[in-house]
PDB file of C-alpha atoms in Angstrom:
ATOM      1  CA  MET A   1     -81.230 -64.913  -7.608  1.00 47.00           C
ATOM      2  CA  PRO A   2     -80.779 -67.213 -10.064  1.00 51.00           C
ATOM      3  CA  HIS A   3     -78.523 -65.187 -12.016  1.00 54.00           C
ATOM      4  CA  PHE A   4     -75.375 -64.874  -9.396  1.00 55.00           C
ATOM      5  CA  PRO A   5     -74.595 -68.441  -8.467  1.00 70.00           C
ATOM      6  CA  PRO A   6     -73.084 -69.249 -12.224  1.00 76.00           C
ATOM      7  CA  PHE A   7     -71.527 -65.925 -12.186  1.00 72.00           C
ATOM      8  CA  ARG A   8     -69.853 -66.165  -9.053  1.00 80.00           C
ATOM      9  CA  ARG A   9     -68.695 -69.548  -9.736  1.00 79.00           C
ATOM     10  CA  LEU A  10     -67.096 -67.872 -12.987  1.00 82.00           C
ATOM     11  CA  LEU A  11     -65.502 -65.337 -11.178  1.00 83.00           C
ATOM     12  CA  ARG A  12     -63.770 -68.743  -8.982  1.00 83.00           C
ATOM     13  CA  TYR A  13     -62.680 -70.204 -11.895  1.00 83.00           C
ATOM     14  CA  ALA A  14     -61.635 -66.744 -13.642  1.00 84.00           C
ATOM     15  CA  GLY A  15     -59.143 -66.707 -10.288  1.00 85.00           C
ATOM     16  CA  ILE A  16     -58.275 -69.987 -10.419  1.00 87.00           C
ATOM     17  CA  VAL A  17     -56.627 -69.653 -13.848  1.00 87.00           C
ATOM     18  CA  ALA A  18     -55.540 -66.195 -12.987  1.00 87.00           C
ATOM     19  CA  LEU A  19     -53.255 -67.598 -10.097  1.00 90.00           C
ATOM     20  CA  SER A  20     -52.886 -70.761 -11.693  1.00 90.00           C
ATOM     21  CA  TRP A  21     -51.117 -68.493 -14.345  1.00 91.00           C
ATOM     22  CA  VAL A  22     -48.817 -66.461 -11.424  1.00 90.00           C
ATOM     23  CA  ALA A  23     -48.351 -69.971 -10.425  1.00 93.00           C
ATOM     24  CA  LEU A  24     -46.983 -71.559 -13.469  1.00 94.00           C
ATOM     25  CA  SER A  25     -45.036 -68.143 -15.450  1.00 94.00           C
ATOM     26  CA  TRP A  26     -43.167 -67.496 -11.828  1.00 94.00           C
ATOM     27  CA  LEU A  27     -42.256 -71.384 -11.112  1.00 96.00           C
ATOM     28  CA  VAL A  28     -40.716 -70.893 -15.396  1.00 96.00           C
ATOM     29  CA  VAL A  29     -38.981 -67.502 -14.265  1.00 96.00           C
ATOM     30  CA  LEU A  30     -37.151 -69.263 -11.264  1.00 97.00           C
ATOM     31  CA  VAL A  31     -36.057 -72.572 -13.052  1.00 97.00           C
ATOM     32  CA  LEU A  32     -34.565 -70.163 -15.391  1.00 97.00           C
ATOM     33  CA  ARG A  33     -32.828 -68.306 -13.056  1.00 97.00           C
ATOM     34  CA  PHE A  34     -30.732 -71.840 -12.716  1.00 96.00           C
ATOM     35  CA  VAL A  35     -31.054 -73.606 -15.784  1.00 96.00           C
ATOM     36  CA  PRO A  36     -29.780 -72.194 -19.555  1.00 97.00           C
ATOM     37  CA  PRO A  37     -32.622 -71.415 -21.066  1.00 95.00           C
ATOM     38  CA  TRP A  38     -32.536 -73.529 -24.255  1.00 92.00           C
ATOM     39  CA  THR A  39     -34.831 -71.535 -26.938  1.00 94.00           C
ATOM     40  CA  SER A  40     -36.398 -67.648 -26.853  1.00 96.00           C
ATOM     41  CA  ALA A  41     -39.589 -66.445 -28.165  1.00 95.00           C
ATOM     42  CA  VAL A  42     -38.527 -64.901 -31.154  1.00 95.00           C
ATOM     43  CA  MET A  43     -35.800 -67.391 -31.584  1.00 96.00           C
ATOM     44  CA  MET A  44     -38.828 -69.669 -31.681  1.00 95.00           C
ATOM     45  CA  GLU A  45     -41.091 -66.655 -34.153  1.00 94.00           C
ATOM     46  CA  ARG A  46     -38.414 -66.865 -36.781  1.00 94.00           C
ATOM     47  CA  ARG A  47     -38.130 -70.223 -37.752  1.00 94.00           C
ATOM     48  CA  VAL A  48     -41.461 -70.566 -37.451  1.00 94.00           C
ATOM     49  CA  ASP A  49     -41.401 -67.416 -40.407  1.00 93.00           C
ATOM     50  CA  ALA A  50     -38.754 -68.826 -42.362  1.00 94.00           C
ATOM     51  CA  LEU A  51     -40.186 -72.491 -42.777  1.00 92.00           C
ATOM     52  CA  ILE A  52     -43.640 -70.236 -43.604  1.00 93.00           C
ATOM     53  CA  HIS A  53     -41.933 -68.012 -46.444  1.00 91.00           C
ATOM     54  CA  GLY A  54     -39.657 -71.149 -47.743  1.00 90.00           C
ATOM     55  CA  GLU A  55     -35.968 -70.209 -46.376  1.00 91.00           C
ATOM     56  CA  LYS A  56     -34.464 -73.163 -47.241  1.00 88.00           C
ATOM     57  CA  ASP A  57     -31.229 -72.139 -46.590  1.00 90.00           C
ATOM     58  CA  PHE A  58     -32.031 -70.175 -43.243  1.00 93.00           C
ATOM     59  CA  GLN A  59     -30.346 -71.433 -40.287  1.00 93.00           C
ATOM     60  CA  LEU A  60     -30.433 -70.185 -36.384  1.00 95.00           C
ATOM     61  CA  ARG A  61     -26.789 -70.025 -35.125  1.00 96.00           C
ATOM     62  CA  GLN A  62     -26.893 -69.528 -30.924  1.00 96.00           C
ATOM     63  CA  HIS A  63     -25.726 -71.536 -28.270  1.00 96.00           C
ATOM     64  CA  TRP A  64     -25.193 -71.082 -24.830  1.00 97.00           C
ATOM     65  CA  VAL A  65     -21.657 -69.023 -23.596  1.00 97.00           C
ATOM     66  CA  PRO A  66     -21.351 -68.944 -19.168  1.00 97.00           C
ATOM     67  CA  TRP A  67     -21.055 -65.769 -17.749  1.00 97.00           C
ATOM     68  CA  SER A  68     -17.615 -66.823 -16.999  1.00 96.00           C
ATOM     69  CA  ARG A  69     -16.682 -67.021 -20.471  1.00 97.00           C
ATOM     70  CA  ILE A  70     -17.886 -63.970 -21.564  1.00 98.00           C
ATOM     71  CA  SER A  71     -15.495 -61.452 -22.166  1.00 97.00           C
ATOM     72  CA  PRO A  72     -16.380 -58.511 -19.355  1.00 97.00           C
ATOM     73  CA  TRP A  73     -15.614 -55.611 -22.002  1.00 97.00           C
ATOM     74  CA  ALA A  74     -19.448 -57.496 -23.447  1.00 98.00           C
ATOM     75  CA  PRO A  75     -22.159 -56.626 -21.183  1.00 98.00           C
ATOM     76  CA  ILE A  76     -20.400 -53.324 -20.065  1.00 98.00           C
ATOM     77  CA  ALA A  77     -20.744 -52.581 -23.555  1.00 97.00           C
ATOM     78  CA  MET A  78     -24.486 -53.802 -24.373  1.00 97.00           C
ATOM     79  CA  VAL A  79     -25.056 -50.982 -20.701  1.00 97.00           C
ATOM     80  CA  ALA A  80     -23.422 -48.630 -21.899  1.00 96.00           C
ATOM     81  CA  GLY A  81     -24.954 -48.520 -25.313  1.00 95.00           C
ATOM     82  CA  GLU A  82     -27.697 -49.649 -24.473  1.00 93.00           C
ATOM     83  CA  ASP A  83     -29.691 -49.063 -20.597  1.00 94.00           C
ATOM     84  CA  GLN A  84     -27.001 -46.907 -18.720  1.00 94.00           C
ATOM     85  CA  LYS A  85     -29.194 -46.799 -15.605  1.00 93.00           C
ATOM     86  CA  PHE A  86     -29.453 -50.657 -15.069  1.00 95.00           C
ATOM     87  CA  PRO A  87     -27.450 -51.301 -12.785  1.00 94.00           C
ATOM     88  CA  PHE A  88     -29.796 -49.236 -10.502  1.00 93.00           C
ATOM     89  CA  HIS A  89     -32.636 -49.426 -11.729  1.00 91.00           C
ATOM     90  CA  HIS A  90     -35.524 -52.038 -10.850  1.00 90.00           C
ATOM     91  CA  GLY A  91     -36.500 -52.661 -14.402  1.00 86.00           C
ATOM     92  CA  PHE A  92     -38.513 -49.899 -15.693  1.00 86.00           C
ATOM     93  CA  ASP A  93     -36.474 -46.411 -16.639  1.00 81.00           C
ATOM     94  CA  PHE A  94     -39.530 -43.806 -15.553  1.00 77.00           C
ATOM     95  CA  ASP A  95     -36.867 -41.245 -17.162  1.00 74.00           C
ATOM     96  CA  SER A  96     -36.997 -42.411 -20.212  1.00 65.00           C
ATOM     97  CA  ILE A  97     -40.864 -43.242 -20.555  1.00 64.00           C
ATOM     98  CA  GLU A  98     -41.222 -39.463 -19.263  1.00 62.00           C
ATOM     99  CA  ASN A  99     -38.915 -37.618 -21.933  1.00 63.00           C
ATOM    100  CA  ALA A 100     -40.507 -40.818 -24.991  1.00 56.00           C
ATOM    101  CA  ILE A 101     -43.986 -39.487 -23.833  1.00 58.00           C
ATOM    102  CA  ASP A 102     -42.575 -36.143 -24.274  1.00 52.00           C
ATOM    103  CA  ALA A 103     -41.600 -36.382 -27.659  1.00 49.00           C
ATOM    104  CA  ALA A 104     -44.337 -37.871 -28.721  1.00 48.00           C
ATOM    105  CA  ASP A 105     -46.439 -35.175 -27.141  1.00 49.00           C
ATOM    106  CA  ASP A 106     -44.495 -32.644 -29.475  1.00 52.00           C
ATOM    107  CA  GLY A 107     -44.729 -35.077 -32.526  1.00 55.00           C
ATOM    108  CA  ARG A 108     -40.784 -35.385 -32.376  1.00 51.00           C
ATOM    109  CA  ARG A 109     -40.910 -39.605 -33.591  1.00 52.00           C
ATOM    110  CA  LEU A 110     -41.602 -41.927 -31.221  1.00 51.00           C
ATOM    111  CA  ARG A 111     -38.617 -43.395 -29.447  1.00 53.00           C
ATOM    112  CA  GLY A 112     -39.037 -46.608 -27.339  1.00 59.00           C
ATOM    113  CA  ALA A 113     -37.855 -46.069 -23.254  1.00 69.00           C
ATOM    114  CA  SER A 114     -37.699 -50.485 -22.958  1.00 88.00           C
ATOM    115  CA  THR A 115     -35.363 -51.403 -20.275  1.00 94.00           C
ATOM    116  CA  ILE A 116     -32.228 -54.504 -20.743  1.00 96.00           C
ATOM    117  CA  SER A 117     -34.549 -56.206 -18.400  1.00 96.00           C
ATOM    118  CA  GLN A 118     -37.238 -55.390 -20.318  1.00 95.00           C
ATOM    119  CA  GLN A 119     -35.741 -56.712 -24.239  1.00 95.00           C
ATOM    120  CA  THR A 120     -34.925 -59.847 -21.985  1.00 97.00           C
ATOM    121  CA  ALA A 121     -38.277 -60.508 -21.502  1.00 96.00           C
ATOM    122  CA  LYS A 122     -39.598 -59.369 -24.404  1.00 95.00           C
ATOM    123  CA  ASN A 123     -36.623 -62.504 -25.858  1.00 95.00           C
ATOM    124  CA  LEU A 124     -37.651 -64.630 -23.752  1.00 96.00           C
ATOM    125  CA  PHE A 125     -40.952 -64.770 -23.315  1.00 96.00           C
ATOM    126  CA  LEU A 126     -42.775 -63.163 -26.101  1.00 93.00           C
ATOM    127  CA  TRP A 127     -43.127 -62.097 -29.645  1.00 85.00           C
ATOM    128  CA  ASN A 128     -41.730 -59.185 -32.016  1.00 84.00           C
ATOM    129  CA  GLY A 129     -44.977 -56.191 -32.826  1.00 78.00           C
ATOM    130  CA  ARG A 130     -46.267 -53.398 -31.029  1.00 80.00           C
ATOM    131  CA  SER A 131     -49.397 -53.488 -28.585  1.00 83.00           C
ATOM    132  CA  PHE A 132     -50.712 -53.090 -25.123  1.00 88.00           C
ATOM    133  CA  VAL A 133     -50.533 -56.808 -24.483  1.00 89.00           C
ATOM    134  CA  ARG A 134     -47.251 -57.428 -25.246  1.00 90.00           C
ATOM    135  CA  LYS A 135     -46.722 -54.499 -23.760  1.00 91.00           C
ATOM    136  CA  GLY A 136     -48.608 -55.744 -20.818  1.00 93.00           C
ATOM    137  CA  LEU A 137     -46.928 -58.841 -20.681  1.00 93.00           C
ATOM    138  CA  GLU A 138     -43.882 -57.254 -21.609  1.00 95.00           C
ATOM    139  CA  ALA A 139     -44.455 -55.100 -18.064  1.00 94.00           C
ATOM    140  CA  TYR A 140     -45.634 -58.901 -16.041  1.00 95.00           C
ATOM    141  CA  PHE A 141     -42.176 -60.165 -17.120  1.00 96.00           C
ATOM    142  CA  THR A 142     -40.462 -57.492 -16.500  1.00 96.00           C
ATOM    143  CA  VAL A 143     -40.903 -57.716 -12.188  1.00 96.00           C
ATOM    144  CA  LEU A 144     -40.803 -61.540 -12.085  1.00 96.00           C
ATOM    145  CA  LEU A 145     -37.773 -61.252 -14.067  1.00 97.00           C
ATOM    146  CA  GLU A 146     -36.474 -58.627 -11.620  1.00 97.00           C
ATOM    147  CA  LEU A 147     -37.824 -60.026  -8.312  1.00 96.00           C
ATOM    148  CA  THR A 148     -36.122 -63.187  -9.028  1.00 96.00           C
ATOM    149  CA  TRP A 149     -32.738 -62.358 -10.666  1.00 97.00           C
ATOM    150  CA  PRO A 150     -29.863 -60.971 -10.154  1.00 96.00           C
ATOM    151  CA  LYS A 151     -28.661 -57.988 -12.365  1.00 96.00           C
ATOM    152  CA  GLN A 152     -26.040 -60.647 -13.050  1.00 97.00           C
ATOM    153  CA  ARG A 153     -28.149 -62.942 -14.563  1.00 98.00           C
ATOM    154  CA  ILE A 154     -30.182 -60.772 -16.649  1.00 98.00           C
ATOM    155  CA  LEU A 155     -27.443 -59.558 -18.658  1.00 98.00           C
ATOM    156  CA  GLU A 156     -26.486 -63.129 -18.917  1.00 98.00           C
ATOM    157  CA  VAL A 157     -29.433 -64.319 -20.605  1.00 98.00           C
ATOM    158  CA  TYR A 158     -29.907 -60.804 -22.222  1.00 98.00           C
ATOM    159  CA  LEU A 159     -26.018 -61.991 -23.964  1.00 98.00           C
ATOM    160  CA  ASN A 160     -27.272 -65.288 -25.246  1.00 98.00           C
ATOM    161  CA  ILE A 161     -30.587 -64.664 -26.328  1.00 97.00           C
ATOM    162  CA  ALA A 162     -29.991 -61.229 -28.506  1.00 97.00           C
ATOM    163  CA  GLN A 163     -30.068 -61.411 -32.335  1.00 96.00           C
ATOM    164  CA  PHE A 164     -27.068 -59.646 -33.049  1.00 97.00           C
ATOM    165  CA  GLY A 165     -28.077 -61.069 -37.554  1.00 94.00           C
ATOM    166  CA  ASP A 166     -30.029 -62.578 -38.850  1.00 93.00           C
ATOM    167  CA  GLY A 167     -30.131 -66.274 -37.410  1.00 94.00           C
ATOM    168  CA  ILE A 168     -27.212 -65.107 -35.143  1.00 96.00           C
ATOM    169  CA  TYR A 169     -28.197 -64.812 -31.807  1.00 97.00           C
ATOM    170  CA  GLY A 170     -26.844 -64.420 -28.377  1.00 97.00           C
ATOM    171  CA  VAL A 171     -22.503 -63.172 -28.158  1.00 98.00           C
ATOM    172  CA  GLY A 172     -20.754 -67.266 -28.286  1.00 97.00           C
ATOM    173  CA  ALA A 173     -22.481 -67.670 -31.735  1.00 97.00           C
ATOM    174  CA  ALA A 174     -22.207 -63.518 -33.235  1.00 97.00           C
ATOM    175  CA  SER A 175     -19.070 -63.382 -32.095  1.00 97.00           C
ATOM    176  CA  GLU A 176     -18.048 -66.599 -33.663  1.00 97.00           C
ATOM    177  CA  ALA A 177     -19.563 -65.764 -37.222  1.00 96.00           C
ATOM    178  CA  PHE A 178     -19.076 -61.394 -36.714  1.00 97.00           C
ATOM    179  CA  PHE A 179     -14.743 -62.223 -35.694  1.00 96.00           C
ATOM    180  CA  HIS A 180     -14.646 -65.713 -35.785  1.00 96.00           C
ATOM    181  CA  MET A 181     -13.222 -65.398 -32.231  1.00 96.00           C
ATOM    182  CA  SER A 182     -14.598 -66.790 -28.700  1.00 96.00           C
ATOM    183  CA  PRO A 183     -16.509 -64.954 -26.674  1.00 97.00           C
ATOM    184  CA  ALA A 184     -13.886 -64.787 -24.132  1.00 97.00           C
ATOM    185  CA  GLN A 185     -11.046 -62.857 -26.619  1.00 97.00           C
ATOM    186  CA  LEU A 186     -13.829 -59.406 -27.346  1.00 97.00           C
ATOM    187  CA  GLY A 187     -12.355 -56.332 -26.294  1.00 96.00           C
ATOM    188  CA  PRO A 188     -13.652 -52.878 -25.723  1.00 96.00           C
ATOM    189  CA  ALA A 189     -13.809 -52.672 -29.724  1.00 96.00           C
ATOM    190  CA  GLN A 190     -15.305 -55.859 -30.738  1.00 97.00           C
ATOM    191  CA  ALA A 191     -17.331 -55.208 -27.653  1.00 97.00           C
ATOM    192  CA  ALA A 192     -18.752 -52.242 -29.397  1.00 97.00           C
ATOM    193  CA  ARG A 193     -19.654 -53.407 -32.565  1.00 97.00           C
ATOM    194  CA  LEU A 194     -21.737 -55.738 -31.471  1.00 97.00           C
ATOM    195  CA  ALA A 195     -23.930 -53.475 -28.724  1.00 97.00           C
ATOM    196  CA  ALA A 196     -23.259 -51.022 -32.100  1.00 97.00           C
ATOM    197  CA  VAL A 197     -26.202 -53.341 -34.490  1.00 96.00           C
ATOM    198  CA  LEU A 198     -28.747 -53.842 -31.427  1.00 93.00           C
ATOM    199  CA  PRO A 199     -30.642 -51.109 -31.681  1.00 86.00           C
ATOM    200  CA  ASN A 200     -32.376 -53.276 -35.424  1.00 91.00           C
ATOM    201  CA  PRO A 201     -30.285 -56.747 -35.978  1.00 93.00           C
ATOM    202  CA  ASP A 202     -32.145 -56.577 -39.415  1.00 91.00           C
ATOM    203  CA  ARG A 203     -30.725 -53.355 -40.898  1.00 93.00           C
ATOM    204  CA  PHE A 204     -27.751 -52.759 -39.572  1.00 95.00           C
ATOM    205  CA  HIS A 205     -24.259 -55.760 -39.810  1.00 95.00           C
ATOM    206  CA  VAL A 206     -21.734 -56.072 -37.522  1.00 96.00           C
ATOM    207  CA  ASP A 207     -19.602 -57.364 -40.082  1.00 93.00           C
ATOM    208  CA  ARG A 208     -21.036 -55.062 -43.181  1.00 93.00           C
ATOM    209  CA  PRO A 209     -21.074 -51.708 -41.131  1.00 94.00           C
ATOM    210  CA  SER A 210     -22.596 -48.122 -41.925  1.00 95.00           C
ATOM    211  CA  SER A 211     -20.983 -45.228 -41.140  1.00 96.00           C
ATOM    212  CA  TYR A 212     -24.025 -44.984 -38.598  1.00 96.00           C
ATOM    213  CA  VAL A 213     -22.844 -48.604 -37.360  1.00 96.00           C
ATOM    214  CA  LEU A 214     -18.732 -47.103 -37.310  1.00 97.00           C
ATOM    215  CA  GLU A 215     -19.784 -44.090 -35.037  1.00 97.00           C
ATOM    216  CA  ARG A 216     -21.912 -45.387 -33.090  1.00 97.00           C
ATOM    217  CA  ALA A 217     -19.540 -48.270 -32.154  1.00 97.00           C
ATOM    218  CA  ARG A 218     -16.847 -45.883 -31.351  1.00 97.00           C
ATOM    219  CA  TRP A 219     -20.112 -43.812 -29.540  1.00 97.00           C
ATOM    220  CA  ILE A 220     -20.194 -47.329 -26.680  1.00 97.00           C
ATOM    221  CA  GLU A 221     -16.042 -47.765 -26.875  1.00 97.00           C
ATOM    222  CA  GLN A 222     -16.585 -44.256 -25.820  1.00 97.00           C
ATOM    223  CA  GLN A 223     -19.136 -45.043 -23.899  1.00 97.00           C
ATOM    224  CA  ILE A 224     -17.599 -47.798 -21.993  1.00 96.00           C
ATOM    225  CA  HIS A 225     -14.059 -46.290 -20.464  1.00 95.00           C
ATOM    226  CA  GLN A 226     -16.203 -42.872 -19.612  1.00 95.00           C
ATOM    227  CA  LEU A 227     -18.241 -45.177 -17.251  1.00 94.00           C
ATOM    228  CA  GLY A 228     -15.436 -46.589 -16.309  1.00 93.00           C
ATOM    229  CA  GLY A 229     -14.814 -49.654 -18.074  1.00 94.00           C
ATOM    230  CA  PRO A 230     -16.442 -53.519 -16.312  1.00 95.00           C
ATOM    231  CA  SER A 231     -15.932 -52.350 -12.916  1.00 94.00           C
ATOM    232  CA  TYR A 232     -19.264 -50.041 -13.917  1.00 95.00           C
ATOM    233  CA  LEU A 233     -21.534 -53.112 -13.330  1.00 93.00           C
ATOM    234  CA  GLU A 234     -20.387 -53.382  -9.715  1.00 89.00           C
ATOM    235  CA  SER A 235     -21.387 -49.841  -8.256  1.00 78.00           C
ATOM    236  CA  ARG A 236     -23.508 -48.790  -6.320  1.00 73.00           C
ATOM    237  CA  GLN A 237     -24.475 -44.625  -7.061  1.00 72.00           C
ATOM    238  CA  PRO A 238     -24.857 -43.993 -11.110  1.00 71.00           C
ATOM    239  CA  PRO A 239     -23.422 -41.280 -11.914  1.00 68.00           C
ATOM    240  CA  ARG A 240     -24.742 -38.302 -12.831  1.00 65.00           C
ATOM    241  CA  ASP A 241     -24.309 -37.874 -16.348  1.00 62.00           C
ATOM    242  CA  ALA A 242     -25.974 -41.315 -17.430  1.00 64.00           C
ATOM    243  CA  ARG A 243     -27.508 -41.517 -20.359  1.00 63.00           C
ATOM    244  CA  PRO A 244     -30.928 -43.817 -20.263  1.00 59.00           C
ATOM    245  CA  ALA A 245     -32.205 -46.651 -22.351  1.00 55.00           C
ATOM    246  CA  ARG A 246     -31.398 -46.048 -25.886  1.00 56.00           C
ATOM    247  CA  ARG A 247     -34.723 -48.756 -28.119  1.00 50.00           C
ATOM    248  CA  ARG A 248     -35.552 -48.821 -31.450  1.00 45.00           C
TER     249      ARG A 248
END
């Protein structure tokens, strides 16, 4: 029949494109397991936004800091405040997702349930905003990260690309800008303060903390110690009271 050959060619081309996309994206993820990312999609988006709106004084501050030069209090603070099940899940916290769906069904405010793995995937490869397309791509890259990177690498990249203030990305730039110290010198109180603004770094400020930020920082510091400190990241079993992701 005359219509089948063109349709089959179209399917073949679509299959080639899809396989090429998977191969290329996985190659990029594989390379970034060993090579520090030079930027992120979210940082590039902020640069473009500043250019479009004529923010002539805008300056983006970020520099890569390897895991060995980051205080051990910084990664556990992010986990304690954002995703206490991070060492144990495979990229998705299904309990948090179920709770978020139940809350939406009850008419309560919709809260995000993104894990640190999902946030790393979004910040590194995608854009801000809410859409099914972006969430689908976020899930895809999250799977690639979890399959390709060890947990420490995911957390290392997250610490280096997370936004802590306007134009301030990564724990290196943040510790220098807000505490005038290197990231290796951060103590639990400073690390908790950085983690406290992550739900909304455009609204909350490390250097001008609101009462909410101060209270959240105290809670995170308490959680750090209850979890057992930095050694928690090496745990093999989650404690019974481990809390889910606390994303916006």
